[in-house]
Amino acid sequence: MTTPWAVNYHKGLYIPDEEESEVNPEDRQTWIPSIFRRKEVGKNVEIQVHPADFMSETGSDSTIIVPDAPEKISLWVSDIVNHTTQLDSLRWNVMQLIGPPKVYPRYGHYEGTWAQGRLNSRQCVLVQFQESLFIHRIDIYETYKAGGVKAVCLWNPDNCQWIPIWDIPASEVEVIEESRIFSPPINQLLDFATDMALLEINCVKAKSHRDIDAIRIQGYRQFFDPMKFNRTVDELQEKMRLRELRAQAAVDDDLRHLSFLDGNHLNEEISSDVETESIDDEGFISEQYRQIQTTSSDSDSVGGGHKLKSIAVQV
């Protein structure tokens, strides 16, 4: 006898009702809840980001616009769609998963968390968030006997399938005696938005329930590739840097040209002044020379050249 839900990554959902050995995947039942059937399949619009999209050319002038990254959204669980068991209906019930953590970072079997009612290998919970996101990260707050998250799946409404983002063999399940935030690595960009996550918890190795305090997803409302975005921003910033260098080089050339013109003009003025002064000096000397010559002539006629020598020294 089986209850028709838990994890079958390829065919649907399944979980054994009683503790039993691993079930052949081919014998697992397929079950898609009616809530999924009512969901309308939407089309995901990928926003292509290229440097040319952010350059507006107007003749020789252009404007480079560096885009802002879309807002990253964080959501806590807003509803419980289904679950296998719970330790009780009040203190450790599955509804404790709704909202932010109440126990973390404390470690221990504190009330306010979801604790499983059976210690088998396939305890599951299906949670829902307030809106659909293109998920880039999921955080699981474990506060007692951490390390029991065997698998995490996200619901793809486009093709009505569970997409596993974390799945390890039962032999690799751990028992960690401290609280932690477990973030299973998402090694691929998910091209669908979802508001459903499914966790499978293995309690066998711990021989105890494993307390889960809260679950949070982080992502974007539209498809977003951070690596491509960062490359685009880097290219745009490099274009801006090169443009600034070219503009600065043009300014430096203009300054050098102006300095050259100013220098030539100054040299012309200096040459003009020197030439004028030289002409004046030549006129003065010539006049003095004529005076000396006149004086010398007078001296020669009077008493020899001694007075001419004295005047020449004075000049």
Short mmCIF file of C-alpha atoms in Angstrom, two decimals:
data_model
loop_
_atom_site.label_atom_id
_atom_site.label_comp_id
_atom_site.label_asym_id
_atom_site.label_seq_id
_atom_site.Cartn_x
_atom_site.Cartn_y
_atom_site.Cartn_z
CA MET A 1 0.00 0.00 0.00
CA THR A 2 1.49 3.33 -1.02
CA THR A 3 0.53 6.95 -0.79
CA PRO A 4 0.71 8.57 -4.19
CA TRP A 5 3.36 11.12 -3.63
CA ALA A 6 6.99 11.91 -3.13
CA VAL A 7 9.83 11.76 -5.56
CA ASN A 8 10.14 10.16 -8.94
CA TYR A 9 12.42 12.44 -10.89
CA HIS A 10 11.48 10.99 -14.26
CA LYS A 11 7.89 9.83 -13.96
CA GLY A 12 6.23 11.75 -11.15
CA LEU A 13 5.93 11.45 -7.37
CA TYR A 14 6.07 8.45 -5.11
CA ILE A 15 6.75 7.48 -1.51
CA PRO A 16 6.47 4.16 0.37
CA ASP A 17 3.95 4.22 3.19
CA GLU A 18 6.01 1.90 5.40
CA GLU A 19 9.75 1.44 5.84
CA GLU A 20 10.91 -0.76 3.00
CA SER A 21 13.83 -1.35 0.70
CA GLU A 22 14.56 0.83 -2.32
CA VAL A 23 11.79 0.59 -4.90
CA ASN A 24 12.50 -0.02 -8.55
CA PRO A 25 11.97 3.31 -10.34
CA GLU A 26 10.01 1.51 -13.06
CA ASP A 27 7.39 0.54 -10.46
CA ARG A 28 6.93 4.03 -9.13
CA GLN A 29 3.57 5.64 -9.67
CA THR A 30 3.09 8.87 -11.55
CA TRP A 31 1.11 11.53 -9.79
CA ILE A 32 0.72 15.21 -10.63
CA PRO A 33 -1.45 17.17 -8.20
CA SER A 34 -4.46 19.00 -9.59
CA ILE A 35 -2.91 22.30 -8.52
CA PHE A 36 -0.25 21.72 -11.16
CA ARG A 37 -2.78 20.83 -13.85
CA ARG A 38 -4.54 24.14 -13.34
CA LYS A 39 -1.36 26.08 -13.84
CA GLU A 40 -1.16 27.82 -17.19
CA VAL A 41 2.05 27.20 -19.05
CA GLY A 42 3.68 30.55 -19.71
CA LYS A 43 6.37 31.43 -22.18
CA ASN A 44 9.71 32.49 -20.76
CA VAL A 45 11.21 35.53 -22.41
CA GLU A 46 14.97 35.59 -22.38
CA ILE A 47 16.45 39.07 -22.39
CA GLN A 48 19.47 39.00 -24.67
CA VAL A 49 22.14 41.41 -23.50
CA HIS A 50 24.71 42.71 -25.99
CA PRO A 51 27.00 45.77 -25.74
CA ALA A 52 25.60 47.19 -29.00
CA ASP A 53 22.15 47.38 -27.40
CA PHE A 54 23.42 50.01 -24.98
CA MET A 55 25.16 52.31 -27.50
CA SER A 56 23.21 55.11 -29.15
CA GLU A 57 25.07 56.47 -32.20
CA THR A 58 24.35 60.01 -33.39
CA GLY A 59 26.91 61.00 -35.99
CA SER A 60 30.25 61.16 -34.25
CA ASP A 61 28.63 61.42 -30.82
CA SER A 62 27.52 58.33 -28.98
CA THR A 63 26.25 57.48 -25.53
CA ILE A 64 27.16 54.26 -23.72
CA ILE A 65 24.57 53.12 -21.20
CA VAL A 66 25.76 50.57 -18.64
CA PRO A 67 22.68 48.52 -17.68
CA ASP A 68 21.67 47.76 -14.11
CA ALA A 69 21.25 44.14 -13.05
CA PRO A 70 17.63 43.13 -12.42
CA GLU A 71 16.41 43.04 -8.85
CA LYS A 72 17.24 39.85 -6.99
CA ILE A 73 14.22 38.58 -5.05
CA SER A 74 14.29 36.52 -1.83
CA LEU A 75 11.20 34.58 -0.79
CA TRP A 76 10.35 32.41 2.21
CA VAL A 77 7.85 29.58 2.11
CA SER A 78 4.32 30.95 1.95
CA ASP A 79 2.32 27.69 1.92
CA ILE A 80 2.61 23.92 2.38
CA VAL A 81 1.14 21.95 -0.52
CA ASN A 82 1.75 18.47 0.91
CA HIS A 83 3.98 16.50 3.24
CA THR A 84 4.51 12.97 4.50
CA THR A 85 4.53 13.12 8.30
CA GLN A 86 5.07 15.51 11.19
CA LEU A 87 6.13 14.91 14.78
CA ASP A 88 3.01 16.56 16.19
CA SER A 89 0.30 18.95 15.13
CA LEU A 90 1.40 21.94 17.19
CA ARG A 91 5.05 22.45 18.10
CA TRP A 92 6.92 20.55 15.34
CA ASN A 93 4.28 20.55 12.60
CA VAL A 94 5.01 21.18 8.95
CA MET A 95 3.42 24.65 9.03
CA GLN A 96 6.46 25.81 11.00
CA LEU A 97 8.29 25.98 7.65
CA ILE A 98 6.26 29.05 6.64
CA GLY A 99 8.13 32.33 6.92
CA PRO A 100 11.66 33.17 8.10
CA PRO A 101 13.58 31.00 10.60
CA LYS A 102 12.50 30.94 14.23
CA VAL A 103 15.25 28.75 15.73
CA TYR A 104 18.37 29.23 13.60
CA PRO A 105 21.24 29.76 14.45
CA ARG A 106 20.55 27.75 17.63
CA TYR A 107 21.17 24.02 17.44
CA GLY A 108 18.91 21.46 19.08
CA HIS A 109 15.45 19.98 19.04
CA TYR A 110 13.62 23.25 19.62
CA GLU A 111 9.94 23.70 18.86
CA GLY A 112 9.13 25.96 15.94
CA THR A 113 10.62 23.67 13.29
CA TRP A 114 9.32 20.84 11.12
CA ALA A 115 10.28 17.45 12.55
CA GLN A 116 9.31 14.24 10.77
CA GLY A 117 6.95 11.76 12.38
CA ARG A 118 8.58 8.63 10.89
CA LEU A 119 12.26 7.82 10.72
CA ASN A 120 12.40 6.32 7.26
CA SER A 121 14.43 7.27 4.21
CA ARG A 122 11.74 9.13 2.30
CA GLN A 123 10.25 11.95 4.30
CA CYS A 124 9.14 14.70 1.95
CA VAL A 125 7.64 18.15 1.97
CA LEU A 126 6.27 20.13 -0.96
CA VAL A 127 6.38 23.89 -0.36
CA GLN A 128 5.10 26.88 -2.29
CA PHE A 129 6.34 30.46 -2.51
CA GLN A 130 4.47 33.70 -3.05
CA GLU A 131 5.48 34.10 -6.70
CA SER A 132 7.36 32.28 -9.42
CA LEU A 133 11.04 33.07 -9.86
CA PHE A 134 13.89 31.96 -12.06
CA ILE A 135 15.67 30.39 -9.10
CA HIS A 136 19.43 30.82 -8.70
CA ARG A 137 19.74 29.69 -5.08
CA ILE A 138 17.82 27.76 -2.44
CA ASP A 139 18.69 27.89 1.27
CA ILE A 140 17.57 25.18 3.73
CA TYR A 141 17.90 26.05 7.42
CA GLU A 142 18.73 22.87 9.35
CA THR A 143 18.79 23.11 13.14
CA TYR A 144 18.95 19.49 14.36
CA LYS A 145 20.77 16.47 12.92
CA ALA A 146 21.68 18.42 9.80
CA GLY A 147 22.87 16.76 6.62
CA GLY A 148 19.77 14.71 5.88
CA VAL A 149 18.62 16.48 2.71
CA LYS A 150 18.91 13.72 0.13
CA ALA A 151 17.24 15.47 -2.82
CA VAL A 152 15.80 18.80 -3.87
CA CYS A 153 13.56 19.23 -6.91
CA LEU A 154 11.94 22.23 -8.56
CA TRP A 155 8.68 22.02 -10.49
CA ASN A 156 8.87 22.99 -14.17
CA PRO A 157 5.37 24.12 -15.19
CA ASP A 158 6.33 24.32 -18.86
CA ASN A 159 6.63 20.55 -19.27
CA CYS A 160 5.04 19.40 -15.97
CA GLN A 161 8.18 17.72 -14.65
CA TRP A 162 10.22 17.73 -11.48
CA ILE A 163 13.77 18.96 -12.16
CA PRO A 164 16.32 17.64 -9.63
CA ILE A 165 18.95 20.16 -8.62
CA TRP A 166 20.37 18.01 -5.80
CA ASP A 167 20.34 14.23 -5.53
CA ILE A 168 22.84 12.11 -3.63
CA PRO A 169 22.97 8.39 -2.79
CA ALA A 170 21.70 7.40 0.65
CA SER A 171 25.26 6.39 1.59
CA GLU A 172 26.36 10.04 1.28
CA VAL A 173 23.74 11.40 3.66
CA GLU A 174 25.43 12.98 6.69
CA VAL A 175 24.71 13.58 10.36
CA ILE A 176 26.02 17.00 11.38
CA GLU A 177 25.75 18.01 15.01
CA GLU A 178 25.36 21.73 14.42
CA SER A 179 22.95 24.08 12.72
CA ARG A 180 23.66 25.21 9.20
CA ILE A 181 22.25 26.84 6.08
CA PHE A 182 22.47 24.22 3.37
CA SER A 183 22.53 25.62 -0.18
CA PRO A 184 22.65 22.78 -2.70
CA PRO A 185 24.65 23.88 -5.73
CA ILE A 186 22.63 24.71 -8.83
CA ASN A 187 25.07 23.87 -11.61
CA GLN A 188 22.93 25.04 -14.50
CA LEU A 189 20.86 28.06 -15.42
CA LEU A 190 17.21 27.15 -15.02
CA ASP A 191 15.18 28.38 -17.99
CA PHE A 192 11.83 28.22 -16.20
CA ALA A 193 10.19 30.15 -13.40
CA THR A 194 8.66 28.22 -10.53
CA ASP A 195 7.06 28.68 -7.12
CA MET A 196 7.27 25.01 -6.03
CA ALA A 197 10.08 23.10 -4.34
CA LEU A 198 10.19 19.51 -3.12
CA LEU A 199 12.58 18.25 -0.42
CA GLU A 200 13.34 14.63 0.38
CA ILE A 201 14.75 13.96 3.85
CA ASN A 202 16.54 10.75 4.92
CA CYS A 203 16.18 10.06 8.66
CA VAL A 204 17.61 6.51 8.72
CA LYS A 205 21.29 7.31 9.18
CA ALA A 206 20.60 9.80 11.99
CA LYS A 207 18.15 7.38 13.69
CA SER A 208 16.26 10.53 14.57
CA HIS A 209 14.05 13.18 13.04
CA ARG A 210 15.85 16.08 11.36
CA ASP A 211 14.55 19.54 12.19
CA ILE A 212 14.08 21.97 9.29
CA ASP A 213 13.52 25.57 10.35
CA ALA A 214 12.89 27.44 7.07
CA ILE A 215 13.41 27.37 3.31
CA ARG A 216 14.27 30.37 1.17
CA ILE A 217 14.67 30.82 -2.59
CA GLN A 218 16.54 33.61 -4.37
CA GLY A 219 16.14 34.50 -8.02
CA TYR A 220 14.78 36.88 -10.63
CA ARG A 221 11.42 37.62 -12.20
CA GLN A 222 12.88 37.22 -15.68
CA PHE A 223 15.55 34.98 -17.11
CA PHE A 224 18.94 36.35 -16.14
CA ASP A 225 22.45 35.09 -16.90
CA PRO A 226 24.86 36.76 -14.43
CA MET A 227 27.99 35.64 -16.28
CA LYS A 228 26.78 37.00 -19.62
CA PHE A 229 25.63 40.19 -17.92
CA ASN A 230 29.01 40.71 -16.23
CA ARG A 231 30.82 40.14 -19.53
CA THR A 232 28.59 42.73 -21.18
CA VAL A 233 29.20 45.26 -18.42
CA ASP A 234 32.96 44.64 -18.65
CA GLU A 235 32.88 45.21 -22.42
CA LEU A 236 30.89 48.42 -22.04
CA GLN A 237 33.22 49.71 -19.33
CA GLU A 238 36.21 48.92 -21.53
CA LYS A 239 34.59 50.86 -24.40
CA MET A 240 34.04 53.78 -22.03
CA ARG A 241 37.65 53.61 -20.84
CA LEU A 242 38.98 53.59 -24.41
CA ARG A 243 36.70 56.48 -25.32
CA GLU A 244 37.95 58.49 -22.35
CA LEU A 245 41.55 57.75 -23.37
CA ARG A 246 40.85 58.89 -26.93
CA ALA A 247 39.14 62.03 -25.66
CA GLN A 248 42.05 62.79 -23.33
CA ALA A 249 44.53 62.20 -26.16
CA ALA A 250 42.58 64.65 -28.35
CA VAL A 251 42.65 67.25 -25.55
CA ASP A 252 46.40 66.73 -25.11
CA ASP A 253 46.93 67.21 -28.87
CA ASP A 254 44.91 70.43 -28.79
CA LEU A 255 46.92 71.70 -25.83
CA ARG A 256 50.20 70.89 -27.56
CA HIS A 257 49.00 72.64 -30.73
CA LEU A 258 47.95 75.71 -28.76
CA SER A 259 51.27 75.72 -26.91
CA PHE A 260 53.08 75.52 -30.24
CA LEU A 261 51.10 78.43 -31.68
CA ASP A 262 51.63 80.51 -28.54
CA GLY A 263 55.36 79.76 -28.66
CA ASN A 264 55.66 80.86 -32.29
CA HIS A 265 53.73 84.04 -31.59
CA LEU A 266 55.95 84.81 -28.59
CA ASN A 267 59.11 84.19 -30.64
CA GLU A 268 57.83 86.53 -33.34
CA GLU A 269 57.18 89.25 -30.76
CA ILE A 270 60.61 88.78 -29.20
CA SER A 271 62.29 88.88 -32.63
CA SER A 272 60.41 92.05 -33.51
CA ASP A 273 61.45 93.74 -30.25
CA VAL A 274 65.08 92.72 -30.65
CA GLU A 275 65.17 93.96 -34.23
CA THR A 276 63.65 97.32 -33.24
CA GLU A 277 66.11 97.75 -30.36
CA SER A 278 69.00 96.83 -32.64
CA ILE A 279 67.99 99.48 -35.15
CA ASP A 280 67.71 102.06 -32.38
CA ASP A 281 71.12 101.07 -30.98
CA GLU A 282 72.76 101.28 -34.39
CA GLY A 283 71.30 104.74 -34.84
CA PHE A 284 72.59 105.84 -31.43
CA ILE A 285 76.06 104.44 -32.02
CA SER A 286 76.21 105.93 -35.45
CA GLU A 287 75.20 109.28 -34.00
CA GLN A 288 77.81 109.01 -31.26
CA TYR A 289 80.37 107.93 -33.80
CA ARG A 290 79.57 110.92 -35.93
CA GLN A 291 79.90 113.14 -32.87
CA ILE A 292 83.23 111.56 -32.03
CA GLN A 293 84.38 111.93 -35.57
CA THR A 294 83.37 115.57 -35.45
CA THR A 295 85.09 116.07 -32.11
CA SER A 296 88.13 114.25 -33.37
CA SER A 297 88.34 116.49 -36.36
CA ASP A 298 88.14 119.53 -34.12
CA SER A 299 90.80 118.10 -31.77
CA ASP A 300 93.13 117.30 -34.62
CA SER A 301 92.88 120.82 -35.73
CA VAL A 302 93.56 122.15 -32.23
CA GLY A 303 96.02 119.88 -30.48
CA GLY A 304 96.34 116.25 -31.55
CA GLY A 305 94.47 113.03 -30.80
CA HIS A 306 94.68 112.82 -26.97
CA LYS A 307 91.23 114.28 -26.45
CA LEU A 308 89.71 111.86 -29.00
CA LYS A 309 91.14 108.91 -27.07
CA SER A 310 89.70 110.26 -23.83
CA ILE A 311 86.25 110.74 -25.31
CA ALA A 312 86.28 107.29 -26.91
CA VAL A 313 87.01 105.69 -23.53
CA GLN A 314 84.19 107.65 -21.93
CA VAL A 315 81.72 106.48 -24.52
#
